[in-house]
Coordinates of C-alpha atoms in Angstrom, one line a residue:
X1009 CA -14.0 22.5 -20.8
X1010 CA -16.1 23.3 -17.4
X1011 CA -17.8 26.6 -17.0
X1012 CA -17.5 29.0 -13.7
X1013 CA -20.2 27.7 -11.3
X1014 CA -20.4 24.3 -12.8
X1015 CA -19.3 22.5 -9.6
X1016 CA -22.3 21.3 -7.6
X1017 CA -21.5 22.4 -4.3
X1018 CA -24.2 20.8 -2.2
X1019 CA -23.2 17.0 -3.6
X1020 CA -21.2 15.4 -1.7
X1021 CA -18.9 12.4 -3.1
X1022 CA -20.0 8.9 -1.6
X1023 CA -20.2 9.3 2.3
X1024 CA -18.1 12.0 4.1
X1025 CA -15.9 9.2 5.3
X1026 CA -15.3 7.5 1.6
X1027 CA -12.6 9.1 -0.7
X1028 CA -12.8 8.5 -4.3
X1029 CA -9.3 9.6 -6.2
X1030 CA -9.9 10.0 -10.2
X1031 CA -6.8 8.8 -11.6
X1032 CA -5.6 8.5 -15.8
X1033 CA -4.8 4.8 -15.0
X1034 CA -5.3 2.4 -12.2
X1035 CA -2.7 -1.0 -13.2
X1036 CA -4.7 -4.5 -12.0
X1037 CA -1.8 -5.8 -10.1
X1038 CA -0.5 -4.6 -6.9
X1039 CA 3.1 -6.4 -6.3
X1040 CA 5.1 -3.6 -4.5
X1041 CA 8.4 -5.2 -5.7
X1042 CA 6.8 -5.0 -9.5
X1043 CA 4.3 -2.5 -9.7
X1044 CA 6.5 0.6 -9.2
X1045 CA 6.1 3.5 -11.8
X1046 CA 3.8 6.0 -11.2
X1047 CA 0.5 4.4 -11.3
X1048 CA 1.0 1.8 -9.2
X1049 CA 3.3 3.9 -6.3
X1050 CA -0.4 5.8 -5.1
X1051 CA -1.8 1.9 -4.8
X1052 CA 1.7 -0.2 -3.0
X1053 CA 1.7 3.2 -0.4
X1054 CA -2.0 2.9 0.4
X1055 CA -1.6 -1.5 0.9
X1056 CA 1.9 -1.5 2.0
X1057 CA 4.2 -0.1 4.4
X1058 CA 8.2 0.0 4.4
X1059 CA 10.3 -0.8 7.4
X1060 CA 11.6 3.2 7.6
X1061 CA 9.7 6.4 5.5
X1062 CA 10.4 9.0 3.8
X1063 CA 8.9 12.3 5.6
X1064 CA 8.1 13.7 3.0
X1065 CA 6.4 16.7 4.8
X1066 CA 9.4 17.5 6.6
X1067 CA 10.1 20.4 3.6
X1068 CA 6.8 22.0 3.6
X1069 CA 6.6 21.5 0.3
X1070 CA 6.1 17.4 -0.1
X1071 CA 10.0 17.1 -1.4
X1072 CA 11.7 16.3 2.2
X1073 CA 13.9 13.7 2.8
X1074 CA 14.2 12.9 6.2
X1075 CA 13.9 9.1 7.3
X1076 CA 11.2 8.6 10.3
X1077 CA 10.5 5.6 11.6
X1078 CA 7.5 2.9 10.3
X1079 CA 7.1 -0.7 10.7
X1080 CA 10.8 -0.5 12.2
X1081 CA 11.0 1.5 15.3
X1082 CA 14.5 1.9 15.1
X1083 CA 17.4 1.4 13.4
X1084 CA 21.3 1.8 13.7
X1085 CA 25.0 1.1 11.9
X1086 CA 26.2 -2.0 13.5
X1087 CA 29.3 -1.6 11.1
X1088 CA 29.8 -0.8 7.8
X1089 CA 28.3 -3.4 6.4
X1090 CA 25.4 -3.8 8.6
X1091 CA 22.2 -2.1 9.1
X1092 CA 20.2 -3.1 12.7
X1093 CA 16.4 -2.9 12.5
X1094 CA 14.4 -3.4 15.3
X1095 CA 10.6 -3.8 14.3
X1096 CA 7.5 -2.2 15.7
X1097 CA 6.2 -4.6 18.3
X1098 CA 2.6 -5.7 17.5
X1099 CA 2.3 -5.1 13.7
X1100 CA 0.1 -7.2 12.2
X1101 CA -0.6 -7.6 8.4
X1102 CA -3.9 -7.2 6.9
X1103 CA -5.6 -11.4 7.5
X1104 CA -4.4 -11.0 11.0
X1105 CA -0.9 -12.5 11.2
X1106 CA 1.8 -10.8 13.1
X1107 CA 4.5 -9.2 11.3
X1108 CA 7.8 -10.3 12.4
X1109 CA 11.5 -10.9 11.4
X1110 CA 10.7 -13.8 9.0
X1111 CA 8.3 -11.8 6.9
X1112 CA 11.2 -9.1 6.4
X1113 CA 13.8 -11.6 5.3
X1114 CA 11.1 -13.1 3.1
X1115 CA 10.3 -10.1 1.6
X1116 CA 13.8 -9.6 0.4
X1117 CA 14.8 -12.8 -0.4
X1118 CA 12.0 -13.5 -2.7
X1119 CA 13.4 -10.5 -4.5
X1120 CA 17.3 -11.1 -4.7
X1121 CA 16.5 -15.1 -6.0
X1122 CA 17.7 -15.7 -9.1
X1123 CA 15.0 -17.1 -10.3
X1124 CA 12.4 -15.0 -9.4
X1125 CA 10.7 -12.3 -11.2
X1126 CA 11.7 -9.4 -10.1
X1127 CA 14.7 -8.5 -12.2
X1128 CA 14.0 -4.4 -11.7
X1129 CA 14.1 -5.1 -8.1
X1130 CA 17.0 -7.2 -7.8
X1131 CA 18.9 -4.8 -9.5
X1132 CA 18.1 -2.2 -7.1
X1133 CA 18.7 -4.6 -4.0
X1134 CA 21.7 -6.0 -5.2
X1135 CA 24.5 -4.9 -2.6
X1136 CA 22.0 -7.1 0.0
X1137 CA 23.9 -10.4 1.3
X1138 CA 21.7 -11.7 3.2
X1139 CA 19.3 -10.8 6.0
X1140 CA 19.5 -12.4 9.6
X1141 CA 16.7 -13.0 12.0
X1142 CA 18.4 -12.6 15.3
X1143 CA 14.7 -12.8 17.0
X1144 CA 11.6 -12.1 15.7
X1145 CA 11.4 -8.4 16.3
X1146 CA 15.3 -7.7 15.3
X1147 CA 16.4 -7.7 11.9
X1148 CA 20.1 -7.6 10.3
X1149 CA 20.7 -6.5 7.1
X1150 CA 24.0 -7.1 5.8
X1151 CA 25.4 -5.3 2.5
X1152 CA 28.1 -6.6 0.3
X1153 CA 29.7 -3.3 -0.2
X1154 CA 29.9 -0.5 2.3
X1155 CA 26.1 1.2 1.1
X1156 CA 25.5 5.3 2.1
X1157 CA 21.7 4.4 0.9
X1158 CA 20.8 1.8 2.7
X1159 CA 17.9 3.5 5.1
X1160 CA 17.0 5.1 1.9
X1161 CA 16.9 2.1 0.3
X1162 CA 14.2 0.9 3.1
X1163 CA 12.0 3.6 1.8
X1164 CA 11.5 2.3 -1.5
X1165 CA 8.2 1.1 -2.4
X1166 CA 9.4 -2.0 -3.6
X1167 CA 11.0 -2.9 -0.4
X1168 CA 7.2 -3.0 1.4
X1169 CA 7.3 -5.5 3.9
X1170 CA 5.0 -8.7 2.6
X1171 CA 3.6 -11.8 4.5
X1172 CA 5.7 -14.9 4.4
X1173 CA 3.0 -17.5 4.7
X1174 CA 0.4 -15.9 3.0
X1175 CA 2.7 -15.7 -0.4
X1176 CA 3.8 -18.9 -0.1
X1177 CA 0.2 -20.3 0.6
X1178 CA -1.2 -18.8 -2.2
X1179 CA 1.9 -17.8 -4.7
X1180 CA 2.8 -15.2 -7.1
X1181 CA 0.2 -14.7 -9.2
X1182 CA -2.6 -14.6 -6.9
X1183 CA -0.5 -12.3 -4.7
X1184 CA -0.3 -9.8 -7.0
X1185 CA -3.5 -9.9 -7.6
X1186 CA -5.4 -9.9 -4.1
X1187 CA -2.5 -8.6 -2.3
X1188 CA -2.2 -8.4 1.8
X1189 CA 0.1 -5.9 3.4
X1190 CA 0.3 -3.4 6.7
X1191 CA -0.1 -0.6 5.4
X1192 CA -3.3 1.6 6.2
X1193 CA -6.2 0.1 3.8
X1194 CA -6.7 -3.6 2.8
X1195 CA -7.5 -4.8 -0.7
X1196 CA -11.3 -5.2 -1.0
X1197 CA -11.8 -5.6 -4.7
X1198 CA -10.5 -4.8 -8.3
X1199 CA -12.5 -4.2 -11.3
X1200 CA -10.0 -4.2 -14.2
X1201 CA -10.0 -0.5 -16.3
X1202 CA -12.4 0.1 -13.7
X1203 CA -11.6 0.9 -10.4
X1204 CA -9.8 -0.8 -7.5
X1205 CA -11.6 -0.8 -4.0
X1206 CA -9.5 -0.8 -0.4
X1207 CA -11.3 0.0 3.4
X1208 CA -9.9 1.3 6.5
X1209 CA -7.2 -1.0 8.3
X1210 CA -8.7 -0.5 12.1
X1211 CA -5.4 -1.9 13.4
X1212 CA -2.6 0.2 11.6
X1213 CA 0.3 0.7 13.8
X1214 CA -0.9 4.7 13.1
X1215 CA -4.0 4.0 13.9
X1216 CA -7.1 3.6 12.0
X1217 CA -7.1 5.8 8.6
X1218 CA -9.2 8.7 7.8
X1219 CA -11.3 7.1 5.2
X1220 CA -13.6 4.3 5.8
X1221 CA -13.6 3.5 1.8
X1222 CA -10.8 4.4 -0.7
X1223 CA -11.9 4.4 -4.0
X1224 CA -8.8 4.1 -6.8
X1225 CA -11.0 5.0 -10.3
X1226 CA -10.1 5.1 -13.7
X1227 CA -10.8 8.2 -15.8
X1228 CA -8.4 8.3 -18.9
X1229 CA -9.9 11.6 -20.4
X1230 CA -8.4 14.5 -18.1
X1231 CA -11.8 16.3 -19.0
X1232 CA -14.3 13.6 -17.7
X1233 CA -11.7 13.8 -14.6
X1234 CA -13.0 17.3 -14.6
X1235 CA -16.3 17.0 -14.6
X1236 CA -16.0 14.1 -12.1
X1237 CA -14.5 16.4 -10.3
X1238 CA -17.0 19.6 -10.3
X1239 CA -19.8 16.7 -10.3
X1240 CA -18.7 16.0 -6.6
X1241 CA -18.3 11.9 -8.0
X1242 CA -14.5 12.1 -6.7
X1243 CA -12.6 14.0 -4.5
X1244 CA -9.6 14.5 -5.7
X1245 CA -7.9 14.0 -9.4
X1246 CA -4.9 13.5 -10.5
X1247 CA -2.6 14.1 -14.1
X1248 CA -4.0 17.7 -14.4
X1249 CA -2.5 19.3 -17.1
X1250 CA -1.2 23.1 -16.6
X1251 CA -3.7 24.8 -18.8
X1252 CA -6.7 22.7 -17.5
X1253 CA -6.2 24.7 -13.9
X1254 CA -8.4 27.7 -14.3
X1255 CA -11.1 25.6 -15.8
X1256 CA -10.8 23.9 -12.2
X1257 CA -9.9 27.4 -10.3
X1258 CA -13.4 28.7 -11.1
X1259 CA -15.3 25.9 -10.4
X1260 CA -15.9 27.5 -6.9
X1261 CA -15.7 23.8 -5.1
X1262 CA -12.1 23.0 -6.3
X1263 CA -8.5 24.1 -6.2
X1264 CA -5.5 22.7 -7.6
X1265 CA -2.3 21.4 -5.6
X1266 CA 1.0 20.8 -6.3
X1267 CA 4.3 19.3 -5.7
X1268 CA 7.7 19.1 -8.1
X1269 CA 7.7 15.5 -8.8
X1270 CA 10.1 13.2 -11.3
X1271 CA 11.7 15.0 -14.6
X1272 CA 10.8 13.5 -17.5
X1273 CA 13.5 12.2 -19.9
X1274 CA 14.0 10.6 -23.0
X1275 CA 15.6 7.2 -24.1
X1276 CA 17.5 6.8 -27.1
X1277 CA 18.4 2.7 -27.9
X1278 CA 22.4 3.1 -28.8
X1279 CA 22.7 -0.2 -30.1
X1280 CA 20.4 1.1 -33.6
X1281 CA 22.5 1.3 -36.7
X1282 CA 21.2 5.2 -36.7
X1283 CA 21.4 6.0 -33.2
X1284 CA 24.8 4.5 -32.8
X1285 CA 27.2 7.4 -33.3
X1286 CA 27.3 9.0 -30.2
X1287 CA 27.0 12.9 -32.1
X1288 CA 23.7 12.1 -33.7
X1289 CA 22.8 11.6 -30.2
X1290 CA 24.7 14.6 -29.4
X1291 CA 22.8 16.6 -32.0
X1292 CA 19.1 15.6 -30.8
X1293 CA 19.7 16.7 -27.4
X1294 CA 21.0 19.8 -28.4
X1295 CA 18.0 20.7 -31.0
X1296 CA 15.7 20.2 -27.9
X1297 CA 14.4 24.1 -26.7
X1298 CA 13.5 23.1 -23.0
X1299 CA 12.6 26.1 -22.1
X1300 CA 10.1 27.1 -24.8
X1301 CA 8.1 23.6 -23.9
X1302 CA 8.2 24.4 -20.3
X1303 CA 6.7 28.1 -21.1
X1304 CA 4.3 26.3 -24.2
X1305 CA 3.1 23.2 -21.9
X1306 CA 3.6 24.2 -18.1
X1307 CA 3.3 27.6 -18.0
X1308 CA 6.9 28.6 -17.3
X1309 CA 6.3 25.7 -14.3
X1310 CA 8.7 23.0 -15.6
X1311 CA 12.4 23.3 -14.5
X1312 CA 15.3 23.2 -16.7
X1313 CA 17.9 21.5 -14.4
X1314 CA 21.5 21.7 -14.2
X1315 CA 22.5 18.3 -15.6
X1316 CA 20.7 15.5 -14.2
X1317 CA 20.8 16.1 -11.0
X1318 CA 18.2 17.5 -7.8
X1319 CA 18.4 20.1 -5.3
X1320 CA 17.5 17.5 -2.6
X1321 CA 20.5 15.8 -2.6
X1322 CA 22.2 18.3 -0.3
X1323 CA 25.7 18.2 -0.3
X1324 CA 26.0 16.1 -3.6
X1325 CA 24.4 18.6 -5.7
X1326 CA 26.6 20.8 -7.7
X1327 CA 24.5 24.3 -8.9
X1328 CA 27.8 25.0 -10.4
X1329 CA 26.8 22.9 -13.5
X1330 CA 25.6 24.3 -16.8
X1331 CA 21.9 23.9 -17.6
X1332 CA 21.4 21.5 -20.6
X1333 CA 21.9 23.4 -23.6
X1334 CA 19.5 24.7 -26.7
X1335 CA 22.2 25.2 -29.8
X1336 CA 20.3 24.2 -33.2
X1337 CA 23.1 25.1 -35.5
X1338 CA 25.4 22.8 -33.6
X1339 CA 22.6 19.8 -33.4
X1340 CA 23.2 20.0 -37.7
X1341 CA 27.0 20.2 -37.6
X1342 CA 26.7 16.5 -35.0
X1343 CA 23.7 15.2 -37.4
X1344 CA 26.1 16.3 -40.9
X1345 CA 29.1 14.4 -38.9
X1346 CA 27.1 11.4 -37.6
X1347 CA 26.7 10.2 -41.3
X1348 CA 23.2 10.3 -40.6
X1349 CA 21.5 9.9 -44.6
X1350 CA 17.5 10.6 -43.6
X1351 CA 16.4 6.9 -41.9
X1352 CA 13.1 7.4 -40.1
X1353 CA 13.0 8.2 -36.6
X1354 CA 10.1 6.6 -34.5
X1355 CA 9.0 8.2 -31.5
X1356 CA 7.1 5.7 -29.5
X1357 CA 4.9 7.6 -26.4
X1358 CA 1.8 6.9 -24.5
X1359 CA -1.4 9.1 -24.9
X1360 CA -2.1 9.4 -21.5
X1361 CA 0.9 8.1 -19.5
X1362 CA 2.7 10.7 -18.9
X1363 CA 1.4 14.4 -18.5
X1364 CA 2.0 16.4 -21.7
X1365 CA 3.9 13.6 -22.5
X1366 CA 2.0 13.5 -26.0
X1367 CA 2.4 16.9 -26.9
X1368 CA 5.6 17.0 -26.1
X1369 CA 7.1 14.3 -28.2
X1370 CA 4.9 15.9 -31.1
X1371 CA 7.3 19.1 -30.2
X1372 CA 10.3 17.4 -29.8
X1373 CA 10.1 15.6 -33.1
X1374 CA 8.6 19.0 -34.8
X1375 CA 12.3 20.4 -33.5
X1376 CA 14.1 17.3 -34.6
X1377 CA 12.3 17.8 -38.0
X1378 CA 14.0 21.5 -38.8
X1379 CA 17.6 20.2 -37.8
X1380 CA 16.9 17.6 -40.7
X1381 CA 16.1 14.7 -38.9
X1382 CA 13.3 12.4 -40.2
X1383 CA 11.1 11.7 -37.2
X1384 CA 7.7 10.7 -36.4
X1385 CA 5.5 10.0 -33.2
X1386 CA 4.0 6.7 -32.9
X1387 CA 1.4 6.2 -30.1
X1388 CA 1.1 2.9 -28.4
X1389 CA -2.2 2.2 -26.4
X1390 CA 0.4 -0.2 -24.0
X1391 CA 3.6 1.5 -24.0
X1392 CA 3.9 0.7 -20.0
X1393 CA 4.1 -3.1 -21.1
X1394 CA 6.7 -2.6 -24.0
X1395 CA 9.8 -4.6 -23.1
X1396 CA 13.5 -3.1 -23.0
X1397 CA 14.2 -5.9 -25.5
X1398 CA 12.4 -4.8 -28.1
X1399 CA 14.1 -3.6 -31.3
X1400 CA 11.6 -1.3 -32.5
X1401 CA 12.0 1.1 -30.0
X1402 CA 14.5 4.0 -31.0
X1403 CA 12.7 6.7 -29.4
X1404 CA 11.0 6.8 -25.9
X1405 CA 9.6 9.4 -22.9
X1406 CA 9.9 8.1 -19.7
X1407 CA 10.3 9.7 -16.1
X1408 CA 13.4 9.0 -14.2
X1409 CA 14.0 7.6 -11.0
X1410 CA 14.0 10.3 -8.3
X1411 CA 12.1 8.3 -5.8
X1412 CA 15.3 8.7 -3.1
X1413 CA 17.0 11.7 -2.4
X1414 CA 20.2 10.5 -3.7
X1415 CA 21.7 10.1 -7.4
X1416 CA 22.6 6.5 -6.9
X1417 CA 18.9 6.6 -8.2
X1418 CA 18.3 9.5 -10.0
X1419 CA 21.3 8.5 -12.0
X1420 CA 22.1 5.2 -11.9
X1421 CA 18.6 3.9 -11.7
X1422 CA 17.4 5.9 -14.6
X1423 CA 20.1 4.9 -17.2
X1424 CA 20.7 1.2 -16.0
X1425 CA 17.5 -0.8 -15.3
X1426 CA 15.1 1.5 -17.5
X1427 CA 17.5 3.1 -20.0
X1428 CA 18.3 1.2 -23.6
X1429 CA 22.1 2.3 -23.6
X1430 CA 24.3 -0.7 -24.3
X1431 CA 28.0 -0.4 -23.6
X1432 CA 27.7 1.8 -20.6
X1433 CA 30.5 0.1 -18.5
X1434 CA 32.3 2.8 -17.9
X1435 CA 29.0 4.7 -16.3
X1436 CA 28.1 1.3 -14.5
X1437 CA 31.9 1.8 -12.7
X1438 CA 32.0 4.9 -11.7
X1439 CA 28.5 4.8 -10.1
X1440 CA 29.2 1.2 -8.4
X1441 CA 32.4 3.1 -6.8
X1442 CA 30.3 5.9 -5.7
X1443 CA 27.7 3.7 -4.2
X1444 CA 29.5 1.7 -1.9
X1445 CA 31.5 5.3 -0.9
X1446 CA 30.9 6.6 2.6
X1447 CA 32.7 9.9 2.1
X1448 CA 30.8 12.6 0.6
X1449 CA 33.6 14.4 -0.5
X1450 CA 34.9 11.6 -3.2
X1451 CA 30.9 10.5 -3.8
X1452 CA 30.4 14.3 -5.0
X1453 CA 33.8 14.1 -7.3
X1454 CA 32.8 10.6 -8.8
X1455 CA 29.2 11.7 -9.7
X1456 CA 30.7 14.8 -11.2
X1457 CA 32.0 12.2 -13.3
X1458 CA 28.9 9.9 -14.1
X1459 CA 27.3 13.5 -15.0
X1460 CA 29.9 13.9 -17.5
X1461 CA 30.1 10.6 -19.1
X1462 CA 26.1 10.6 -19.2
X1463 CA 26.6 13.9 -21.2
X1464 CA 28.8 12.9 -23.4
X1465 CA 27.8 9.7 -23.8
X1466 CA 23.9 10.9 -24.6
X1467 CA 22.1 7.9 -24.2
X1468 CA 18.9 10.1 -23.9
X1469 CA 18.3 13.6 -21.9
X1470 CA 16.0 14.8 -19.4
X1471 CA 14.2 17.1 -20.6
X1472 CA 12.9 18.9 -17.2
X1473 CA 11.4 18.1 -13.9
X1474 CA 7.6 18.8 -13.4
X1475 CA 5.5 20.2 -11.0
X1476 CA 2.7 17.3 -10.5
X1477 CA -0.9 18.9 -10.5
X1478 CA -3.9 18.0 -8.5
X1479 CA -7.4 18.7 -8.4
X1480 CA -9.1 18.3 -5.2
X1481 CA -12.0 19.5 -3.2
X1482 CA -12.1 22.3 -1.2
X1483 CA -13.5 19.9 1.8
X1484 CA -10.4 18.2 1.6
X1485 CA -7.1 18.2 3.8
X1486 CA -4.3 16.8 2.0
X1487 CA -1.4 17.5 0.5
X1488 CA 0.3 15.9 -2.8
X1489 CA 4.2 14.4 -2.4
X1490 CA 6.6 14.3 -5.1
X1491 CA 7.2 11.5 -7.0
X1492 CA 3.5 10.0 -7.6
X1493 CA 3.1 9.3 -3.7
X1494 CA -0.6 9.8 -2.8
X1495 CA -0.5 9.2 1.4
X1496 CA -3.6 9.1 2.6
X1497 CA -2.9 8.3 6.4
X1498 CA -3.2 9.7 9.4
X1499 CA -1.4 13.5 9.7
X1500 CA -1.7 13.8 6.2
X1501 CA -5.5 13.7 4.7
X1502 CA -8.9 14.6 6.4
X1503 CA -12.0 14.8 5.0
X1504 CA -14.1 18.2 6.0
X1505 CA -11.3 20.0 7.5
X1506 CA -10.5 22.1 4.2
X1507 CA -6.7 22.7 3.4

């Protein structure tokens, strides 16, 4: 890789008020209601802004979960059903226009209309009504169901509050692809597998932003993000890979960050002739050794959970539950019962997606081989545009939904609108009941038993949750937030100030 002393300390990337992030994939459109995996979160945080966020400082660690105000100044329970906003008076978007009640409704109606095309979205949106304008600083947002997430809910990227007029005037497409929004930089320019350009917003409601220029570039090889790096041609990387950070260590100009971010998981299509029977299903989980890939690929770093389920979610988390399990000799005995008679296996994973994502699908299957299960990795170049719909995927790596501090997303997110498990009503009930529950007491029992149905059921696994590393200049004050968020305003990122 990089030898000790490679870094060139006296170059400086761009100006002192530029930042250049290297990054393993920078997507070409920027719709936050579409673009909402893990490349395109850094880009819809850094254009957009949501109505209430997520301080994800509050933890000291870049996992907390208390809600702090945004665009919305305020908010409160008008019943159960309804959720009072009042906006931040004097918002404006990025072309100038105010930001007011009509651009909030717009934003989620254009979402919840049938024929729009934000199916992901809609699905997560779905206990929304409607949304009432009372003036245009007070907004009313009125749930179907009684809904404990709701200010979570107003966290989500996807929910970043858009410009009425300006979508209208110039339409989906072109939206997406010279977006406007109020959040702390504007959209300048996008060169595709390039880079994508944004400057300073001088009027953010936070005032103006620490960098003049923020630079979004694509480096797909982790080295050349190294040397980009050391070479003082970025500021900050991201995607590092656990044994890549001494070769970034003892550069002398760099250290490496970190924050625990999504778990990664796999998805298993039910509806295959092969993968059908619930105990072959049974029998891959069990032949998977978590913890020797977490000591082979992050250095003892990733973390085995206790079911699918996070630490964050306070009072709904139950460290009762048994760690998923390793137990080979049991994964043949569900294989042998399956009926399972050799068929091949295909393991369909990105090259550069996912962080060890590669290597650990070549483990996984390697694992799957000695239990006597024909498998094979097959690397697809576009595996983010693969659709759910399609047949030839038996086999996929994916990371869940953790975005919320809540298991109506980790769970229900993860193996609903991503997942490839067909005949899942059962799951789908229980977790409707337990998101429109406003005791804690009966949401805890009923997500006891999701966790139990999605165990038994196996429509994939999660395999751990991983730390997500960053390189980044010792010049640099910032700190990394779980989940793929890259914040780069004010209180959170300064350049020449040092950690």
């Amino acid at each position: 890789m990089l030898a000790a002393g490679m870094c060139l300390a006296s170059v400086q990337f761009a100006v002192a008020e530029d930042l250049i992030v290297g990054m393993q994939e920078v997507r070409p459109l920027f719709d936050p209601a579409i673009e909402t995996g893990n490349t395109g979160i850094p880009l819809s945080n850094a254009i957009f802004d949501t109505l209430i966020r997520r301080d994800f400082q509050a933890d000291g660690k870049g996992t907390g979960g208390e809600l702090v105000p945004a665009l919305a100044e305020s908010w409160r329970r008008v019943d159960d059903h309804t959720l009072e906003v009042k906006l931040r008076a004097g918002s404006t978007f990025h072309n100038g226009d105010p930001l007011t009640s009509k651009d909030v409704k717009f934003t989620f109606d254009r979402i919840l209309d049938p024929k729009s095309q934000y199916g992901r979205s809609q699905f997560q949106y779905e206990n929304i009504a409607r949304v009432e304008t009372p003036d245009d600083l007070t907004v009313r947002i009125v749930t179907k169901k009684p809904d404990p997430t709701i200010e979570m809910m107003l966290t989500f990227p996807a929910s970043s509050i858009v410009p009425k007029d300006y979508f209208e005037k110039v339409g989906f497409d072109a939206f997406g692809q010279k977006p406007i929004g109020a959040g702390p930089y504007r959209f300048v320019q996008s060169i595709d597998d390039d880079r994508v350009i944004l400057e300073a917003f001088p009027q953010y409601w936070q005032g103006k932003p620490p960098a003049d220029k923020l630079v979004f570039r694509e480096i797909p090889d982790l080295s050349a993000r190294i040397t980009a790096l050391a070479n003082g041609e970025v500021g900050i990387i991201n995607n590092v890979t656990p044994d890549q950070i001494p070769a970034i260590e003892t550069l002398g100009c760099c250290d490496v960050r970190s924050v625990m971010a999504n778990s990664q998981v796999l998805n298993y299509r039910t509806s295959n002739p092969v993968m059908a029977d619930k105990r072959f299903r049974q029998g891959l989980n069990l032949a998977i050794d978590r913890e020797l890939l977490s000591k082979a690929l992050w250095n003892g770093k990733a973390e085995v959970l206790h079911s699918h389920q996070y630490a964050e979610w306070g009072d709904l988390y139950n460290a009762e539950r048994p760690k998923f399990a390793y137990d080979p000799e049991r994964a043949r005995e569900l294989i042998a019962q399956s009926g399972y008679k050799g068929e091949e296996i295909d393991f369909i994973t990105s090259p550069v997606y996912y962080t060890n994502g590669l290597a650990a699908a070549e483990a996984i299957v390697s694992m799957w081989q000695k239990i006597g299960v024909n498998a094979k990795v097959q690397v697809n170049e576009n595996f983010y545009e693969i659709s759910n719909d399609d047949p030839g995927i038996e086999v996929r790596n994916l990371s869940d939904w953790a975005d919320l501090p809540d298991p109506n997303v980790t769970i229900m997110w993860s193996w609903t609108t991503t997942a490839l498990w067909d005949g899942n009503e059962a799951f789908q009930e229980l977790g409707r009941k337990a998101a429109t529950t406003l005791d804690k007491k009966e949401r805890f029992s009923l997500y006891q038993k999701v966790l139990d149905n999605f165990e038994d059921q196996a429509p994939g696994t999660v395999l751990y949750r991983v730390p997500d590393f960053y390189g980044v200049r010792h010049d640099i004050k910032w700190q990394p937030y779980t989940n793929y968020v890259m914040d780069f305003r004010p209180g959170n990122f300064a350049v020449g100030a040092g950690q």
